[in-house]
Coordinates of C-alpha atoms in Angstrom, one line a residue:
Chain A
X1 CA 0.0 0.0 0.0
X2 CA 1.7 3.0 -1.2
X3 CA -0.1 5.6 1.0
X4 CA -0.3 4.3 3.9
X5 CA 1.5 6.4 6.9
X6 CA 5.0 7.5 6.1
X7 CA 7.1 7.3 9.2
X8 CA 9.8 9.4 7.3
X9 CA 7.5 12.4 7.2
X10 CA 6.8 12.3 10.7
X11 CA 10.3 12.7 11.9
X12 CA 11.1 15.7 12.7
X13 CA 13.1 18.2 10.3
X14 CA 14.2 20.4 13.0
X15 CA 15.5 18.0 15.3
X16 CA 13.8 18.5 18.6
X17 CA 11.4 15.9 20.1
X18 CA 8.0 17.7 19.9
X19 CA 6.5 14.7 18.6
X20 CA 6.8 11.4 20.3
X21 CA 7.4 9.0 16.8
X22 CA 7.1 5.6 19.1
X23 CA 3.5 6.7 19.8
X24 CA 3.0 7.0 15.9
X25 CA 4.3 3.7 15.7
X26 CA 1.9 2.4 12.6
X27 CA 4.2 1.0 10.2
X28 CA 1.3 -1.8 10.3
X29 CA -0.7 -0.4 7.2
X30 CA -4.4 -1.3 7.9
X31 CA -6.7 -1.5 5.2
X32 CA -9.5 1.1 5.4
X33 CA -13.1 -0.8 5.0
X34 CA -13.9 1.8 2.5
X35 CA -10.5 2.2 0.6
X36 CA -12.0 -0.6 -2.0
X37 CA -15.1 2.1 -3.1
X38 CA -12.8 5.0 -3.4
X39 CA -10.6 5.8 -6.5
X40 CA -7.8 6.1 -4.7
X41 CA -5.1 7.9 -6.8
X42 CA -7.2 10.8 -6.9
X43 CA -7.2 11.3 -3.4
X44 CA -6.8 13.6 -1.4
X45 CA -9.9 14.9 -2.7
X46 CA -11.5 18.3 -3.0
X47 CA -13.3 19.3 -0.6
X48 CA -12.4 22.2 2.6
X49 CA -10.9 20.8 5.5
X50 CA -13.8 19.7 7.7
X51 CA -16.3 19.5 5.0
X52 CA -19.2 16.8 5.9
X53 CA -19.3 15.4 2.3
X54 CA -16.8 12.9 2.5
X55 CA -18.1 11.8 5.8
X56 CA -21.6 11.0 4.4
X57 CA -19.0 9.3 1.4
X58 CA -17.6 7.4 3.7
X59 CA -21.0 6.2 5.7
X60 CA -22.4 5.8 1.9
X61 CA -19.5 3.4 1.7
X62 CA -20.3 1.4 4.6
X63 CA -24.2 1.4 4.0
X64 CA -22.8 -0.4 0.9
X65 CA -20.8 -3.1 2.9
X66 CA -23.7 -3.3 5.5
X67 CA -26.3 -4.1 2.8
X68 CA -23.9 -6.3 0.4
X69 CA -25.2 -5.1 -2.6
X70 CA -23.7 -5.9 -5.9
X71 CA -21.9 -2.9 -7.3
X72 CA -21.8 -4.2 -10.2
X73 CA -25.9 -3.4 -10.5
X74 CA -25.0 -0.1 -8.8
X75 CA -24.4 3.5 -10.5
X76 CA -24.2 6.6 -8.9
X77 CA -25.2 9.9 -10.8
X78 CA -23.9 13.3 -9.8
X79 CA -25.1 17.1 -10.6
X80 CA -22.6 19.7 -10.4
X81 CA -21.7 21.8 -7.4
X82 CA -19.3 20.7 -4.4
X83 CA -21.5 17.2 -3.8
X84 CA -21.4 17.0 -7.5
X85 CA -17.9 15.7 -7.3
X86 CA -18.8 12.6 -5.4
X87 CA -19.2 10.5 -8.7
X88 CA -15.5 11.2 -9.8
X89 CA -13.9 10.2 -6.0
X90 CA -16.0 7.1 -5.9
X91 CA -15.2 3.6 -7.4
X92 CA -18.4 2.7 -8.4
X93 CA -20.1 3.2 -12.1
X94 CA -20.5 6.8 -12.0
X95 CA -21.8 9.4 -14.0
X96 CA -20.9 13.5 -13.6
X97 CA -23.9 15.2 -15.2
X98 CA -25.0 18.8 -16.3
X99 CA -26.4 21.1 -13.5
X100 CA -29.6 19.9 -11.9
X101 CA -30.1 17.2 -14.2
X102 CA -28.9 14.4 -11.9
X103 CA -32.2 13.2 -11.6
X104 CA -32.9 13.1 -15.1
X105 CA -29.9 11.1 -16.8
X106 CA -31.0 8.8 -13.6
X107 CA -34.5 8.5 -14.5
X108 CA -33.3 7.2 -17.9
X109 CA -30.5 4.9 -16.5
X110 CA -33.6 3.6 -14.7
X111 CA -35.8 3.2 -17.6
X112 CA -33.4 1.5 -19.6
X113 CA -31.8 -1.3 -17.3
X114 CA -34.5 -1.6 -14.7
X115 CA -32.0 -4.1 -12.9
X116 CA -30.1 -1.1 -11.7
X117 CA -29.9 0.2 -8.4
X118 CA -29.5 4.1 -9.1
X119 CA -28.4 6.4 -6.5
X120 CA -28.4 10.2 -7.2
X121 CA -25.6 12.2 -4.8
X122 CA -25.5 15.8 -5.4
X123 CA -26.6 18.7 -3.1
X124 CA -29.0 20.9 -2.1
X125 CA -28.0 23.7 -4.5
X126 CA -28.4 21.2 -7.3
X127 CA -31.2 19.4 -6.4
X128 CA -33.7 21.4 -5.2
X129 CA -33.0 24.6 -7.2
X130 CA -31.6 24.5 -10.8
X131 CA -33.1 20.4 -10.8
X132 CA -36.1 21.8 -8.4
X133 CA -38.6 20.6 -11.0
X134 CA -36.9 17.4 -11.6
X135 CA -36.7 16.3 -7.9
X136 CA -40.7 16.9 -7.1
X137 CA -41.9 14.9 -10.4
X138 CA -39.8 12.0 -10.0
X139 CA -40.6 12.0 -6.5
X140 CA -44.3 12.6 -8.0
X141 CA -44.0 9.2 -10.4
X142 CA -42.3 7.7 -7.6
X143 CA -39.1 6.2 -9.9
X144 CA -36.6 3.9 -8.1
X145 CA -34.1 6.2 -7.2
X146 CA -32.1 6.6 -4.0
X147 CA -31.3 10.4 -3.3
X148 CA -29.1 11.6 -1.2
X149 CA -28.9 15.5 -0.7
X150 CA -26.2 16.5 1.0
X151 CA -27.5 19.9 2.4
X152 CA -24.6 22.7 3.3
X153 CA -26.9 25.4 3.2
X154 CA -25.5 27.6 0.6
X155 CA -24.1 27.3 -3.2
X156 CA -20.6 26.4 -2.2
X157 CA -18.6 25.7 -5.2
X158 CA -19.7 29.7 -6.6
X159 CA -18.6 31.2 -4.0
X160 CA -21.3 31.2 -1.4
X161 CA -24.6 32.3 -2.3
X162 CA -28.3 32.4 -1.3
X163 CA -29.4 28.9 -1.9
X164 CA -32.9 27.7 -1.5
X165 CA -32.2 26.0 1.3
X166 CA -30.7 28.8 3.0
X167 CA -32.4 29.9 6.6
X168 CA -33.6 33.0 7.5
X169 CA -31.2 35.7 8.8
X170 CA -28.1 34.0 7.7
X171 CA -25.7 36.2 5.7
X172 CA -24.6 35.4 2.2
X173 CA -22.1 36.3 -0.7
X174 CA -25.6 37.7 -2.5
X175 CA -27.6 38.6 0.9
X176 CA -24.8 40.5 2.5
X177 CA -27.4 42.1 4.5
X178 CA -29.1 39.2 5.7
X179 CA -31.3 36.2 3.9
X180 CA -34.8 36.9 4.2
X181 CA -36.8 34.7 1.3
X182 CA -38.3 31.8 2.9
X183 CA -36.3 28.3 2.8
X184 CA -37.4 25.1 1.2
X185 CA -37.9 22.5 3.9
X186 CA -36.8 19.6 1.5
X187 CA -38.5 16.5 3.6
X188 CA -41.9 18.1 3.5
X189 CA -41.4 19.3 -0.3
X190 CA -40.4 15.4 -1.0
X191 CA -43.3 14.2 0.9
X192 CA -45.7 16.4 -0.9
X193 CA -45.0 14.9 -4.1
X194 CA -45.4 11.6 -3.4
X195 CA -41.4 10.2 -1.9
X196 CA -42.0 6.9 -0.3
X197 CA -38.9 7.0 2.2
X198 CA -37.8 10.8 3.4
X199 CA -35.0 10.8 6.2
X200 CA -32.6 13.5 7.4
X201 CA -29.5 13.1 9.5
X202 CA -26.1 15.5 9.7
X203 CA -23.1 14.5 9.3
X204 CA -23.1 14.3 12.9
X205 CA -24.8 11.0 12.7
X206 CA -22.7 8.6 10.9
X207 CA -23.9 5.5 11.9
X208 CA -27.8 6.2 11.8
X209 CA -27.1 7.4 8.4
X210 CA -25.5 4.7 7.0
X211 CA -28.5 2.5 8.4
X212 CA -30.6 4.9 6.8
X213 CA -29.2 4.2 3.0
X214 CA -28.9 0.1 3.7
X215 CA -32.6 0.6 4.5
X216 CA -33.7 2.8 1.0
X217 CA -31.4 0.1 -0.6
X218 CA -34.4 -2.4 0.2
X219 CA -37.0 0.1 -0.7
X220 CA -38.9 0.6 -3.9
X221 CA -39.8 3.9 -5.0
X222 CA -38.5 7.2 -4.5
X223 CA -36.0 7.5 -1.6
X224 CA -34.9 10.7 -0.4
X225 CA -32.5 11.4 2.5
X226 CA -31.3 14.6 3.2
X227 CA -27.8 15.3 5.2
X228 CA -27.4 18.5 6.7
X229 CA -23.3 18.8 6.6
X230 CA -20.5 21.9 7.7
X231 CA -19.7 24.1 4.8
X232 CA -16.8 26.2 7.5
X233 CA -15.5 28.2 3.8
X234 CA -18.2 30.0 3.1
X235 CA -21.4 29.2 5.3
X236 CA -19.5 29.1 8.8
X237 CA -17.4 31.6 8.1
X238 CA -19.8 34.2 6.4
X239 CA -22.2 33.6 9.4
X240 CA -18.9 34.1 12.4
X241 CA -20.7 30.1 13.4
X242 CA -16.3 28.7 13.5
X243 CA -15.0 26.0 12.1
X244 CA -16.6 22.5 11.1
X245 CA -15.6 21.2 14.7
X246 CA -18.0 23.9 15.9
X247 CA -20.3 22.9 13.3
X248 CA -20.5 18.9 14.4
X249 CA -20.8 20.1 18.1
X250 CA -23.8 22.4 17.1
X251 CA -25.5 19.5 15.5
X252 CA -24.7 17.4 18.4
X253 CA -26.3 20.0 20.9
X254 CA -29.3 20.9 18.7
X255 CA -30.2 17.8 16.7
X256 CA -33.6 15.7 17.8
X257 CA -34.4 12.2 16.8
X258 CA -38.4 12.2 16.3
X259 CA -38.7 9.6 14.0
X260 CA -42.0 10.0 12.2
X261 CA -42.3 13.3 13.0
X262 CA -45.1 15.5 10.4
X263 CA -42.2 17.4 7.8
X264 CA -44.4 20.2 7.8
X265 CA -43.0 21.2 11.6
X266 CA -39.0 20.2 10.8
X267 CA -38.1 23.3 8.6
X268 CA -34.5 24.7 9.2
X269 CA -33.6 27.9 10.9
X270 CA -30.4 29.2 11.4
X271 CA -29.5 28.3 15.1
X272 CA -32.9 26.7 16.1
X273 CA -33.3 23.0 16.5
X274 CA -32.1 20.2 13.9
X275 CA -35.3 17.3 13.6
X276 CA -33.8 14.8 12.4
X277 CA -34.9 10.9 12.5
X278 CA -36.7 8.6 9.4
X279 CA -40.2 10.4 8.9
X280 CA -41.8 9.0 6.2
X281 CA -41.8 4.9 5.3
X282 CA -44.7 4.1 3.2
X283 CA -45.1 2.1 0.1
X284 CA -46.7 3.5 -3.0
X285 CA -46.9 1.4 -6.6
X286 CA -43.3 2.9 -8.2
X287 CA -43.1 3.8 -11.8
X288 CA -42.3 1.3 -13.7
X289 CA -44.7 -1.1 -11.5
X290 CA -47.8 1.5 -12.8
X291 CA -46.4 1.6 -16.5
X292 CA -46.8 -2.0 -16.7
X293 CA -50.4 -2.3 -14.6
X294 CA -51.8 0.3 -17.2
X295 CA -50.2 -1.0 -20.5
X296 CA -51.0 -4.5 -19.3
X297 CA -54.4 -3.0 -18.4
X298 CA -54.9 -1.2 -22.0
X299 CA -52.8 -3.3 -24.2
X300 CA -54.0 -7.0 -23.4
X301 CA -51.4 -9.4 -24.8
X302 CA -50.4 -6.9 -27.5
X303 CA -47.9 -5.5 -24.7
X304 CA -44.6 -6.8 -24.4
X305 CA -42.2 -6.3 -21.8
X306 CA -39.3 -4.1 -22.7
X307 CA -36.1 -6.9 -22.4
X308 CA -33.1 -7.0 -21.2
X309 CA -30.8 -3.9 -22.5
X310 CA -27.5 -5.4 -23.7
X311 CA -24.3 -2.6 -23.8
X312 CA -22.4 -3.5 -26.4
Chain B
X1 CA -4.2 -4.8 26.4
X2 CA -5.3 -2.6 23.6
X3 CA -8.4 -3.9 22.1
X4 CA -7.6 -2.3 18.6
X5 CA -5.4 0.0 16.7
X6 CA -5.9 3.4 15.0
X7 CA -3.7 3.4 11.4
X8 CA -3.6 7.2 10.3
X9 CA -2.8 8.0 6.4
X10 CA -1.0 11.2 7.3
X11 CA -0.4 12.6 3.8
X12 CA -4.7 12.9 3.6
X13 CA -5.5 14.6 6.8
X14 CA -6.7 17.7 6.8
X15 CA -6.5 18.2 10.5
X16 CA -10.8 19.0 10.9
X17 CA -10.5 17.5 14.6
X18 CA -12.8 15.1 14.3
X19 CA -11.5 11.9 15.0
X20 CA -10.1 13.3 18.6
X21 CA -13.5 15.1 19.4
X22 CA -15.8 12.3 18.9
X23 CA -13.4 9.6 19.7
X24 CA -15.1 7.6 22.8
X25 CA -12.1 6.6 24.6
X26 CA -9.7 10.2 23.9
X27 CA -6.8 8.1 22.2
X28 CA -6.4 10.6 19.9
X29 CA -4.3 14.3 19.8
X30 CA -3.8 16.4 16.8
X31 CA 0.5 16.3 16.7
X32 CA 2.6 19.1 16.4
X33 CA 4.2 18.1 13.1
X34 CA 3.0 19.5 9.8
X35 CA 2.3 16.8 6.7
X36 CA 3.4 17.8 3.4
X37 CA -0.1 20.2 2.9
X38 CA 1.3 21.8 6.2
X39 CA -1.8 20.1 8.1
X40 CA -1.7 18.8 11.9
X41 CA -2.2 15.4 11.7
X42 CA -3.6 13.6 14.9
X43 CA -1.6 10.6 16.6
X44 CA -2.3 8.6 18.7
X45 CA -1.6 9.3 22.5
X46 CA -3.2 7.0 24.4
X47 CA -3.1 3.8 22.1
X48 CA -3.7 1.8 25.1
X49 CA -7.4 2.8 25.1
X50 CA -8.5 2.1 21.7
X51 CA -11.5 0.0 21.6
X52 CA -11.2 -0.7 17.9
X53 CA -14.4 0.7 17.5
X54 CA -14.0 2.9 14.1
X55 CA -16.0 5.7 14.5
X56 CA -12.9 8.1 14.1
X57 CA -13.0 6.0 10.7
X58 CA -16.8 6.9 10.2
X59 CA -16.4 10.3 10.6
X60 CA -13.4 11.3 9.0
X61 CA -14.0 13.2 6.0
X62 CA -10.7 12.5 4.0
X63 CA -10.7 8.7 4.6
X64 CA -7.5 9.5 6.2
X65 CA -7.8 7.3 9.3
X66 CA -9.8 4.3 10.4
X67 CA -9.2 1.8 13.5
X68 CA -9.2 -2.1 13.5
X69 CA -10.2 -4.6 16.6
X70 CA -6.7 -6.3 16.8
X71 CA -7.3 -9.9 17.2
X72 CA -7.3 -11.2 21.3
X73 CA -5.3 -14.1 22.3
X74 CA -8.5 -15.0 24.1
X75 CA -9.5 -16.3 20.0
X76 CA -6.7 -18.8 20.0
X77 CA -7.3 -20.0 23.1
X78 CA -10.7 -21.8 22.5
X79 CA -8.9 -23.6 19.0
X80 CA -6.1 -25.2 21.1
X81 CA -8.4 -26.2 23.8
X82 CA -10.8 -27.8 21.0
X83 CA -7.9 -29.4 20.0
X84 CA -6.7 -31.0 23.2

């Protein structure tokens, strides 16, 4: 393993002993559990130090060890924006699409191989602004998708602007004066439109999320989870909130499990409380489940079954 | 006896602090040596007290660190007796 700890690098140049080296003793390189669904040369990634994406990456990774699912009937489709980069640090069959139109190219990687477990990563930015309209009418036709919206508050990769999801009061690149539109609150907008699995977590809560994707694995239909994660460049930083330490230990203090809890009454606001928790599980015919019904319905025996797509 | 062991790829750490605020048992401290990025990587201080659990590993958002449940004698010890 090429990068595993370098004991030359820890010694130290100048000579004095500010560093105890025998406690650094790890010249026994350990695999990392998620090293395998990573692509490793292009590491270390892109993101701000203390950034939650690569922590919901990693308990992404491990809801895909915990659920054994074949990644070879896996793909992972990406919008643009800081999340967007997921699908290029990932070892999985991935796909970096235009802006907002993560959904979209999914929908049709759905259509065409049925067999394939599609999960869309991109952000809040992505997903519920510029592909605002796409997100409510798959979630409307209820397509197998798994979504995971990692949430930072803010468009990161521009340089900090008002983003739908941005609470009241905060100050932005383009609200210098303070944000005072409305926000989305994404659960109840998903719910509206017909999602049959909404959850939110924060970055805070590895191990529930990871549970929480191993469970929309098993789920048909539209799956939406929704990861409220530290952006310390330009949302932290803008607001005087600190650093992403600060960040986790503010989710820590203000986060609530209520699983179950109505979405209408777990909106966002700038300090308040976090809700977070599983609050919707229901089960809903999905869309390629209805397509069939009708055409079978309409059609008689003149309706075939689309087969298997071959890639050649 | 430590129950497991921390392994730390220095050259990825961006020194967020993570790993040593939300690990349970405090084995870990950021160090006072710089990586090549000029980050504080963390070490480990009290290796003694690692539990093996892996939730620095969970939480680290540059896949930089992740800890392993070293394997107790206690595992042998059932084998040799099976095999008396």
């Amino acid at each position: 393993m090429t990068d595993c700890l370098n004991t030359d690098l820890l010694d130290d140049p100048l000579g004095d002993d500010r560093l105890n080296t025998d406690l650094l003793d790890n010249s026994i390189s350990v695999e990392n559990p998620v090293e395998r669904f990573l692509r490793s040369d292009r590491m270390p990634h892109i993101w701000c130090p203390g950034c939650g994406i690569g922590t919901t990456v990693n308990s992404f990774a491990r809801a895909l060890i915990e659920s054994k699912i074949d990644l070879g009937s896996l793909a992972l489709v990406s919008g643009i924006g800081c999340t967007g980069r997921v699908a290029g640090y990932v070892k999985l069959d991935s796909f970096h699409t235009t802006h907002g139109r993560a959904i979209p190219f999914a929908t049709g990687l759905k259509l065409a191989n049925p067999k394939l477990n599609v999960v869309v990563y991109s952000g809040d930015g992505d997903l519920s602004a510029i592909g605002g309209n796409h997100l409510i009418h798959a979630a409307r036709r209820n397509i197998d998708l798994k979504v995971i919206c990692v949430n930072n508050l803010i468009y990161a990769m521009t340089g900090g602007q008002t983003a739908p999801t941005t609470p009241d009061h905060s100050t932005t690149s383009t609200n210098p004066y303070g944000v005072f539109e409305p926000s989305f609150n994404l659960p109840h907008l998903v719910e509206a439109a017909g999602a049959v699995y909404v959850a939110r977590w924060t970055t805070f809560h590895v191990r529930q999320l990871a549970r929480s994707i191993s469970e929309a694995f098993k789920k048909k239909g539209f799956s939406f989870i929704e990861v409220i994660s530290p952006c310390p460049t330009l949302y932290q930083r803008r607001n005087k909130m600190g650093d992403a330490l600060d960040a986790m230990k503010f989710y820590k203090e203000k986060s609530k499990i209520r699983h179950g809890a109505p979405t209408s009454e777990v909106g966002m606001t700038m300090t308040g409380e976090i809700i977070v928790g599983k609050f919707v599980d229901r089960e809903r015919p999905d869309y390629q489940t209805m397509m069939k019904a009708q055409y079978t319905e309409s059609l008689g025996e003149r309706f075939v079954e689309p087969t298997e797509m071959v890639c050649s | 006896m430590a129950k497991g062991r921390v392994s730390i790829v220095v050259e990825r750490c961006k020194a967020c602090g993570f790993c040593v605020e939300f690990c349970p048992s405090h084995v870990l401290a950021l160090s006072s040596t710089f990586n090549s990025k000029g980050y504080h990587p963390p070490h480990a201080v009290h290796p003694e007290k690692c539990s093996g659990c892996d939730l620095c590993g969970m939480y680290c958002p540059d896949f930089a660190i992740c800890a392993t449940k070293t394997d107790a004698p206690k595992k042998a010890d059932p084998a040799k007796e099976g095999d008396k």
